[in-house]
Coordinates of C-alpha atoms in Angstrom, one line a residue:
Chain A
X1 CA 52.5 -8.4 -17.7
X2 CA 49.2 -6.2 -18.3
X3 CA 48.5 -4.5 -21.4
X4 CA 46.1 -1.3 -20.6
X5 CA 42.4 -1.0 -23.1
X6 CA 41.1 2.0 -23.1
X7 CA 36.8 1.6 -23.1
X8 CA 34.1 4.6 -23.1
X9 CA 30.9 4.7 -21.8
X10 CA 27.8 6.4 -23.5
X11 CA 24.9 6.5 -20.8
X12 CA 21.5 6.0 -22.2
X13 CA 19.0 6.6 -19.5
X14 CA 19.8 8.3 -16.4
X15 CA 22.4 7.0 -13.8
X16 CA 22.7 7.0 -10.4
X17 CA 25.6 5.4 -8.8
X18 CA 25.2 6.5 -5.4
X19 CA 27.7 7.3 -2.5
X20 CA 25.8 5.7 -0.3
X21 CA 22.3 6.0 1.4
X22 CA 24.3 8.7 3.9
X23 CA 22.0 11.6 3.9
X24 CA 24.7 13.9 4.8
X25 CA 24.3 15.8 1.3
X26 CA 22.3 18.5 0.3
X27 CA 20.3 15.9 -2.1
X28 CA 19.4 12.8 -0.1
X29 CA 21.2 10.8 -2.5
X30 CA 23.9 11.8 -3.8
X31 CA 26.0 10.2 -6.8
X32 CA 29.6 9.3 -6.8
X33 CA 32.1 11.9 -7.1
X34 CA 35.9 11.2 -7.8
X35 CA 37.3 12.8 -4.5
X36 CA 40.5 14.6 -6.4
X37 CA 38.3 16.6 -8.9
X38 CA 34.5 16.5 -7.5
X39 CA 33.8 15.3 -10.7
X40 CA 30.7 12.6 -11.2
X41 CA 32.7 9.4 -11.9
X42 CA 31.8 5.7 -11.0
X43 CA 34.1 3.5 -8.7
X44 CA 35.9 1.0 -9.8
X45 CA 34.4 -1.7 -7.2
X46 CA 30.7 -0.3 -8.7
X47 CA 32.0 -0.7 -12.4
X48 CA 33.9 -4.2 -11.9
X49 CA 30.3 -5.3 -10.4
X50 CA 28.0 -3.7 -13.3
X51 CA 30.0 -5.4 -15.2
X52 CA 30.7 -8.8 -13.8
X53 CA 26.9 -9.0 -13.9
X54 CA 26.9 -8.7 -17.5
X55 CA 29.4 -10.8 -18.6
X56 CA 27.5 -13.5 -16.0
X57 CA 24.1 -13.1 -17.6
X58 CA 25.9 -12.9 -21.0
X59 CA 27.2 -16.7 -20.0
X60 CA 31.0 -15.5 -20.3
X61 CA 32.9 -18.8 -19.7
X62 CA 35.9 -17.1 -18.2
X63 CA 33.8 -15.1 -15.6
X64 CA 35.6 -16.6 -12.4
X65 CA 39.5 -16.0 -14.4
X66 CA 38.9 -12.2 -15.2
X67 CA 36.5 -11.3 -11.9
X68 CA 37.9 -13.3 -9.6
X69 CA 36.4 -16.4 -8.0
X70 CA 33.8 -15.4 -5.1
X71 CA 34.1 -17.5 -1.3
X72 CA 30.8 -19.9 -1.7
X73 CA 30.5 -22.8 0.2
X74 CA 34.1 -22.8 1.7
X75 CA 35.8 -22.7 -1.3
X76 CA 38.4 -20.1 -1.2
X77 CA 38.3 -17.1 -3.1
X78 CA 40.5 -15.9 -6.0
X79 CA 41.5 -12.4 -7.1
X80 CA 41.1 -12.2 -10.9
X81 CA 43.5 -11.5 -13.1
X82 CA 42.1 -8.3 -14.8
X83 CA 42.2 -4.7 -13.3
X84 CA 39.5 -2.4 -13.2
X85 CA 39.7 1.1 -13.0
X86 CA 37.5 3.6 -12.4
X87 CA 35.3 5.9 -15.1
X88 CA 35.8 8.9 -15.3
X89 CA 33.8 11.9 -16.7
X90 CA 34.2 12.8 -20.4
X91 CA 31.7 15.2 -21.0
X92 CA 28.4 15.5 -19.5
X93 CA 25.0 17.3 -21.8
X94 CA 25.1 20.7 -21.7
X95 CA 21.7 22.9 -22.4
X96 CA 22.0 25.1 -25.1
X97 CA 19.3 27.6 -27.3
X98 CA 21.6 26.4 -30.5
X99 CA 20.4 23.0 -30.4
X100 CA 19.0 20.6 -27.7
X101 CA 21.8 20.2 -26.1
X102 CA 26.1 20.2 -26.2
X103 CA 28.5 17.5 -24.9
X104 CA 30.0 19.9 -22.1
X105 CA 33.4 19.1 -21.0
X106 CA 36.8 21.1 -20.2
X107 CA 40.6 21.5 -20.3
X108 CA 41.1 20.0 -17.1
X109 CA 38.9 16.7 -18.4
X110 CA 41.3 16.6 -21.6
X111 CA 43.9 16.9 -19.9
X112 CA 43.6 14.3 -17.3
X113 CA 42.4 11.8 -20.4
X114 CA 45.8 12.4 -22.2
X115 CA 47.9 12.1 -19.2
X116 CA 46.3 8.5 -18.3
X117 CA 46.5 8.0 -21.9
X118 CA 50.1 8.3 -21.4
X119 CA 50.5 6.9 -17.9
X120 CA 49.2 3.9 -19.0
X121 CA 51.0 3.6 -22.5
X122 CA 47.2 3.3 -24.0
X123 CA 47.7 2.6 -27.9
X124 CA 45.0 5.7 -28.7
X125 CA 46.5 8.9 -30.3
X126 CA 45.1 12.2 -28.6
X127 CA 46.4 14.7 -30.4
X128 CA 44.6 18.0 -30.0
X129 CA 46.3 21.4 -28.6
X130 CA 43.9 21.3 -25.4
X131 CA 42.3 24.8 -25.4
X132 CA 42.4 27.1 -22.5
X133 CA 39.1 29.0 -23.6
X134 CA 38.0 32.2 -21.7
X135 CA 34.5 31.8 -23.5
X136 CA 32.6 28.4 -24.0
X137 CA 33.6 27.0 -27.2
X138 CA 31.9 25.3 -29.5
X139 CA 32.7 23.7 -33.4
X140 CA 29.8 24.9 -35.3
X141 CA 30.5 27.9 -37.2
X142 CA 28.6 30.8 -37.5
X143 CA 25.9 30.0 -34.6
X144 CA 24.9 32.6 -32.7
X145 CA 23.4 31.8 -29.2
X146 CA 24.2 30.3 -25.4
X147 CA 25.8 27.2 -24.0
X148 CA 23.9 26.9 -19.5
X149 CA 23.4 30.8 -20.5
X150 CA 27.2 31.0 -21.7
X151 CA 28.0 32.6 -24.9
X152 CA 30.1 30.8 -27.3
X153 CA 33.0 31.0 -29.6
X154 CA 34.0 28.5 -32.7
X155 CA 36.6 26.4 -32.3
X156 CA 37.6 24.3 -35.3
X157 CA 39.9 21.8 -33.3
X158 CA 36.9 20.4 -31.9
X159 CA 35.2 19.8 -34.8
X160 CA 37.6 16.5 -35.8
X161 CA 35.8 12.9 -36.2
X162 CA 37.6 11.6 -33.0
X163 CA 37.3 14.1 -30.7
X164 CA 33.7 14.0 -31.4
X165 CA 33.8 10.0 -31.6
X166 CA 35.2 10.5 -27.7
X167 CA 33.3 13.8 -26.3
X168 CA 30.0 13.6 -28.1
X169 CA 28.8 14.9 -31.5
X170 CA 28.5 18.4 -30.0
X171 CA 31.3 19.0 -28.0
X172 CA 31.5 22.4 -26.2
X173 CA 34.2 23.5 -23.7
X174 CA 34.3 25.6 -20.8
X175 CA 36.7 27.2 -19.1
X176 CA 37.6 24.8 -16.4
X177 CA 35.7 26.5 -13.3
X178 CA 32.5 26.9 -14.9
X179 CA 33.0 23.6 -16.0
X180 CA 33.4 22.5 -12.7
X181 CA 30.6 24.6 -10.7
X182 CA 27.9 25.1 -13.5
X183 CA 27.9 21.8 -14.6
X184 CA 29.8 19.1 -13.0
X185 CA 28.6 20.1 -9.7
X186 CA 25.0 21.1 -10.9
X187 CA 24.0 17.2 -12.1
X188 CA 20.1 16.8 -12.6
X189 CA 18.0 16.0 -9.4
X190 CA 15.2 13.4 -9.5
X191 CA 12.2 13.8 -6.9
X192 CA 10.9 10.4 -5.8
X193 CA 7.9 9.3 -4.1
X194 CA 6.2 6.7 -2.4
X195 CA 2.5 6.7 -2.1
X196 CA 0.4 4.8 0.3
X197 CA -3.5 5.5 -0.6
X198 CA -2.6 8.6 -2.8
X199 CA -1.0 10.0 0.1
X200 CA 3.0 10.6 0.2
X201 CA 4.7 8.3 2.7
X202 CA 8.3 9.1 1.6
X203 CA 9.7 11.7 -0.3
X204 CA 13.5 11.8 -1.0
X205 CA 15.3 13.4 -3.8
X206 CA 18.2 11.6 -6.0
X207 CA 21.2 12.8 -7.8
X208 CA 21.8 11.3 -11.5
X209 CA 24.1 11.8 -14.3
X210 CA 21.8 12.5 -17.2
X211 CA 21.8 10.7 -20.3
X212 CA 24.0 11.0 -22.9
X213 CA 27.3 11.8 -20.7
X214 CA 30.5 10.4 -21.4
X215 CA 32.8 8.5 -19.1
X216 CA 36.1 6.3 -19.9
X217 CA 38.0 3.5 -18.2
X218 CA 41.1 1.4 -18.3
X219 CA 40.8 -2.5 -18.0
X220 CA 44.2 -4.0 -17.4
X221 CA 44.2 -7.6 -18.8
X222 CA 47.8 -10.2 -19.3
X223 CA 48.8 -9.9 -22.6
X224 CA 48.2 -11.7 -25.8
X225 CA 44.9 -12.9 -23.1
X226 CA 42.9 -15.8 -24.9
X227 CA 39.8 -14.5 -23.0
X228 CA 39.9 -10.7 -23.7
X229 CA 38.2 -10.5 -27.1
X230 CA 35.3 -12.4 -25.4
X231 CA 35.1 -10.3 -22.6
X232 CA 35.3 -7.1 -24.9
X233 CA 32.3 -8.8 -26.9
X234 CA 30.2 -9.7 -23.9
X235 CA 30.4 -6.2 -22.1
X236 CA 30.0 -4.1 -25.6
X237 CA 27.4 -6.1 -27.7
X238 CA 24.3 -4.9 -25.6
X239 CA 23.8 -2.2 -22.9
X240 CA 25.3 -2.8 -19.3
X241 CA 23.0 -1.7 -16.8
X242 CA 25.1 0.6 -14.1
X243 CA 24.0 1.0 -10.7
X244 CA 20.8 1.7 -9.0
X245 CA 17.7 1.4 -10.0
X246 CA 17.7 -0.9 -13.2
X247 CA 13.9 -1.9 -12.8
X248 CA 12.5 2.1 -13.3
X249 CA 15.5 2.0 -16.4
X250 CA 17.9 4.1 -14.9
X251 CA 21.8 3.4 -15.8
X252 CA 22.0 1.4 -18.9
X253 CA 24.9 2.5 -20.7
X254 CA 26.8 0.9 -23.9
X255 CA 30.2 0.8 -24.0
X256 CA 32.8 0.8 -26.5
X257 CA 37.0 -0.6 -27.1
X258 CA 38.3 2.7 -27.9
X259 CA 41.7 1.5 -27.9
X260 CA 44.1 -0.8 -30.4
X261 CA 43.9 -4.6 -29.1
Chain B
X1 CA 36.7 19.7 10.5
X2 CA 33.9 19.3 7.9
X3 CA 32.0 22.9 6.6
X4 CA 28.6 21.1 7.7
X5 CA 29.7 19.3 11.1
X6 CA 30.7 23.6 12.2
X7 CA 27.7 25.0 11.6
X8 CA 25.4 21.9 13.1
X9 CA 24.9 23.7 16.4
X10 CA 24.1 26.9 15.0
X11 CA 21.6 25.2 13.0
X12 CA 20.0 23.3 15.8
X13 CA 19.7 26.8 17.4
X14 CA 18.3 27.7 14.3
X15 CA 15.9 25.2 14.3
X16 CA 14.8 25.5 18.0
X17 CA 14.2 28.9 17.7
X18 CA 12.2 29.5 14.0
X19 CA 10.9 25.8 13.8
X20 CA 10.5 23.8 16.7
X21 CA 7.1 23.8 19.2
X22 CA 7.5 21.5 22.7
X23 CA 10.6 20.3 21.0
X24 CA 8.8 18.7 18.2
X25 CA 8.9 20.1 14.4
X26 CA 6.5 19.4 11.4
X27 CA 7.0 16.9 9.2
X28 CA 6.7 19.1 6.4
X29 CA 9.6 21.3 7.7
X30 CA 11.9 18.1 6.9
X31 CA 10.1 18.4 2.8
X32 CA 10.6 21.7 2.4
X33 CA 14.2 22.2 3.7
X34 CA 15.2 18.5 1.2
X35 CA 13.7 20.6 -1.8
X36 CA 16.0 23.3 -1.3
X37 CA 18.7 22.2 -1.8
X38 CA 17.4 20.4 -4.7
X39 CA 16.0 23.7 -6.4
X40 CA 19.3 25.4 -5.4
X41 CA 20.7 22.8 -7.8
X42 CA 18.2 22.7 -10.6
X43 CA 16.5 26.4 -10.6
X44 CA 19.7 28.2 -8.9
X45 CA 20.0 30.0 -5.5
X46 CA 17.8 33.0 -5.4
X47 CA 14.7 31.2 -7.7
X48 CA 14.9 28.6 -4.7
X49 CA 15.3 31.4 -2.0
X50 CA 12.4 33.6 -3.0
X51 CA 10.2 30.2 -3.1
X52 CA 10.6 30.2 0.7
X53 CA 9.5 33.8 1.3
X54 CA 5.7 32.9 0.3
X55 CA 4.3 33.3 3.6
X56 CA 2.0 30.6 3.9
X57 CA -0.6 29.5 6.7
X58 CA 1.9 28.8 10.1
X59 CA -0.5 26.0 11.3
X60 CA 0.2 23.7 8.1
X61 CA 3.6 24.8 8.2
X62 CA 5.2 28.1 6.7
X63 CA 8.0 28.0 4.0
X64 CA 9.2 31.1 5.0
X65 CA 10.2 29.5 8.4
X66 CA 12.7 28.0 6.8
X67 CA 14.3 31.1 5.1
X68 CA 14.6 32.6 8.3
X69 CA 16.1 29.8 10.2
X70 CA 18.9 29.7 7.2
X71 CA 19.6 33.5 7.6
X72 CA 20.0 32.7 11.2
X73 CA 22.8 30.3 10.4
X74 CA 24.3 32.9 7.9
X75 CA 24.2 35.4 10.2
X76 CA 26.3 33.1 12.9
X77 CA 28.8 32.0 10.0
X78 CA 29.4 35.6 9.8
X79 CA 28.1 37.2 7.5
X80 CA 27.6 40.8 7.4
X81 CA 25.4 42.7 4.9
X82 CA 22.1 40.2 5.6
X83 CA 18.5 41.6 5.3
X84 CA 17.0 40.0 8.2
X85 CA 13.4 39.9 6.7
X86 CA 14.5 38.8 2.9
X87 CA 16.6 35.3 2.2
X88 CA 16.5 36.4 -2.0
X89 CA 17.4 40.1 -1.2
X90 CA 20.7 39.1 0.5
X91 CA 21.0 36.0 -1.8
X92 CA 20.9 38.4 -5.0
X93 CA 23.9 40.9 -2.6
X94 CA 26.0 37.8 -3.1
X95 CA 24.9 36.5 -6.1
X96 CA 28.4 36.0 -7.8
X97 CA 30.2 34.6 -5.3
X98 CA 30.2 31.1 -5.6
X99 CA 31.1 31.0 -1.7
X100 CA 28.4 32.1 -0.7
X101 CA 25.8 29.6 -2.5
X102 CA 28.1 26.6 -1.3
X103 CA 28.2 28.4 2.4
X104 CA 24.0 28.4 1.8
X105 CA 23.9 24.5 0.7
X106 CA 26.3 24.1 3.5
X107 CA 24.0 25.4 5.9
X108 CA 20.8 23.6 4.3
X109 CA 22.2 20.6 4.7
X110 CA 23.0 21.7 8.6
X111 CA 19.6 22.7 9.3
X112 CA 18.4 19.4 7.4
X113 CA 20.5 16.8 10.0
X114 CA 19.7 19.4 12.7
X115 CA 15.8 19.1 12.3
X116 CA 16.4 15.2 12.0
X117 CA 17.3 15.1 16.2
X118 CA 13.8 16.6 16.6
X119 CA 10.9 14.5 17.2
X120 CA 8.9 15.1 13.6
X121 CA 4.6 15.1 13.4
X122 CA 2.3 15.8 11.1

């Protein structure tokens, strides 16, 4: 039987983790989106990958047991016996003339979170009233100023250790179509170049989640697992570099056990 | 069927008739037409509109090309209250409708795949 860990992911650089060099975007390329919600997230076959990668470099003994064994040399290949799912968004930095910048997230997010939480019997107590806010709230008190332009509003059930632990140290909420069209859909976009004598051979522009957003994720593991507290080591002592681009920096993220073992 | 794949034959109409010379395009069409959408994203719709209407030399390429081949697209998608000669003045009409800046990346994208099928020069 699996037991469900709930893990976060605090980006550090820029990400991209692209859809695919399709071109069929407004951006050349694009990041991934989770198709229910449009919402940046990261696959589960790019996470499971990132982090295979890690825990191989890392020299995890149990590598082949929790990834899977691949087909080399005719031998035949094994499923392994954890289950990755995807990350999804958190909260993702907001700009702000209060302070450099918010961790922006909304009701919808919160929700989703504690339904998952609860879909997956996750040992991890969630237990704020989820706000429906008509204004962008924020937990500092008495600041005056905007959130992407937004005014804002103080709301003290943000202001708890956890939530922050979770969202960010400056959380601010949105009502969830703002959320979703000012921000989610609005990610930072990179130009990039390549020069040949000075002279610009190939211009193309990228899509990345900035630093400093939030995702989450469920591993599913067997119970009482020998192997898991190693694992949990291997992929949270040092940064995991996720997707593209890991020689200009881009994607190096740390992640963190959130849940009870 | 997809928002984009609709409106690709308008936009190769668009293309032909505001871009195109002896069926080729310039290279730099393909540039500007990639930044829009990205300026759309970072700077917002009508700071990345009224950067195409800077009518620049038409030999090297003219931004403003561009703005008139995507009001050609939003004028075939329907749209009724369009002032032919100004991309930012009917941008700013529609400025809180969220339809109408996803309709515009819609149609950027369009006239991006449509100039694509053209044979590009310098």
């Amino acid at each position: 039987m699996l037991k469900y860990h709930l893990f976060t992911i605090r980006t550090l650089s820029n990400m991209h983790v692209g859809s695919g060099d399709t071109n069929f975007g407004v951006v050349d390329n694009l990041i991934q989106r989770d198709p229910t919600t449009n919402y940046p997230y990261i696959s589960s076959s790019s996470l499971k990958g990132a982090l295979r990668e890690h825990c191989e470099s890392n020299g995890l003994d149990s590598v082949s047991k929790i990834f899977g064994k691949e087909a080399k040399n005719n031998n035949e290949s094994a499923p392994g016996s954890y289950k990755f799912f995807p990350a999804y968004i958190l909260s993702i930095p907001v700009r702000s003339d209060i302070r450099a910048y918010f961790n922006g997230t909304c009701p919808n997010i919160c929700s989703s979170f504690k339904k998952i939480l609860d879909d997956f019997s996750i040992n991890y107590k969630f237990n704020y009233n989820i706000p429906k806010p008509e204004k962008v709230e924020i937990c500092e008190n008495n600041k005056m100023g905007t959130v992407e332009g937004y005014e804002v509003k103080y709301n003290n059930d943000i202001s708890d250790k956890n939530f922050k632990d979770l969202f960010g140290a400056y959380p601010a909420i949105f009502p969830d179509e703002i959320f979703l069209n000012d921000v989610a859909l609005n990610m930072p976009v990179v130009a990039r170049n390549k020069l040949e004598n000075g002279r610009s051979e190939n211009l193309w522009y990228e899509e990345v989640v900035p630093r400093e957003s939030r995702f989450y994720f469920i591993v599913g593991a067997p119970e009482n697992d020998s192997d898991f507290n190693a694992f949990v080591e291997s992929i949270t002592k040092s940064p995991v570099q996720i997707g593209a681009n890991a020689s200009i920096g881009y994607g190096f993220s740390l992640i963190s056990l959130v849940s009870e073992v | 069927m997809n928002a984009v794949e609709k409106l690709i034959p308008y936009a190769l109409e668009a293309a032909e008739q505001n871009l195109a010379e002896s069926g080729k395009i310039k290279k730099v069409y393909n540039g500007y037409i990639s930044g829009f959408g990205a300026t759309v994203i970072q700077a917002g719709l009508i700071p990345a509109a009224a950067n195409l209407e800077k009518d620049t030399d038409r030999t090297k390429g003219s931004r403003r090309l561009i703005a008139d081949a995507l009001l050609h697209i939003l004028e075939k998608m329907g749209y009724k209250d369009i002032d032919k000669k100004s991309l930012t003045r009917t941008a700013i009409k529609y400025k809180e409708k969220i339809k109408f800046k996803n309709d515009i990346l819609d149609a950027a994208t369009a006239l991006k795949l449509a100039i694509r099928t053209f044979k590009l020069e310098d």
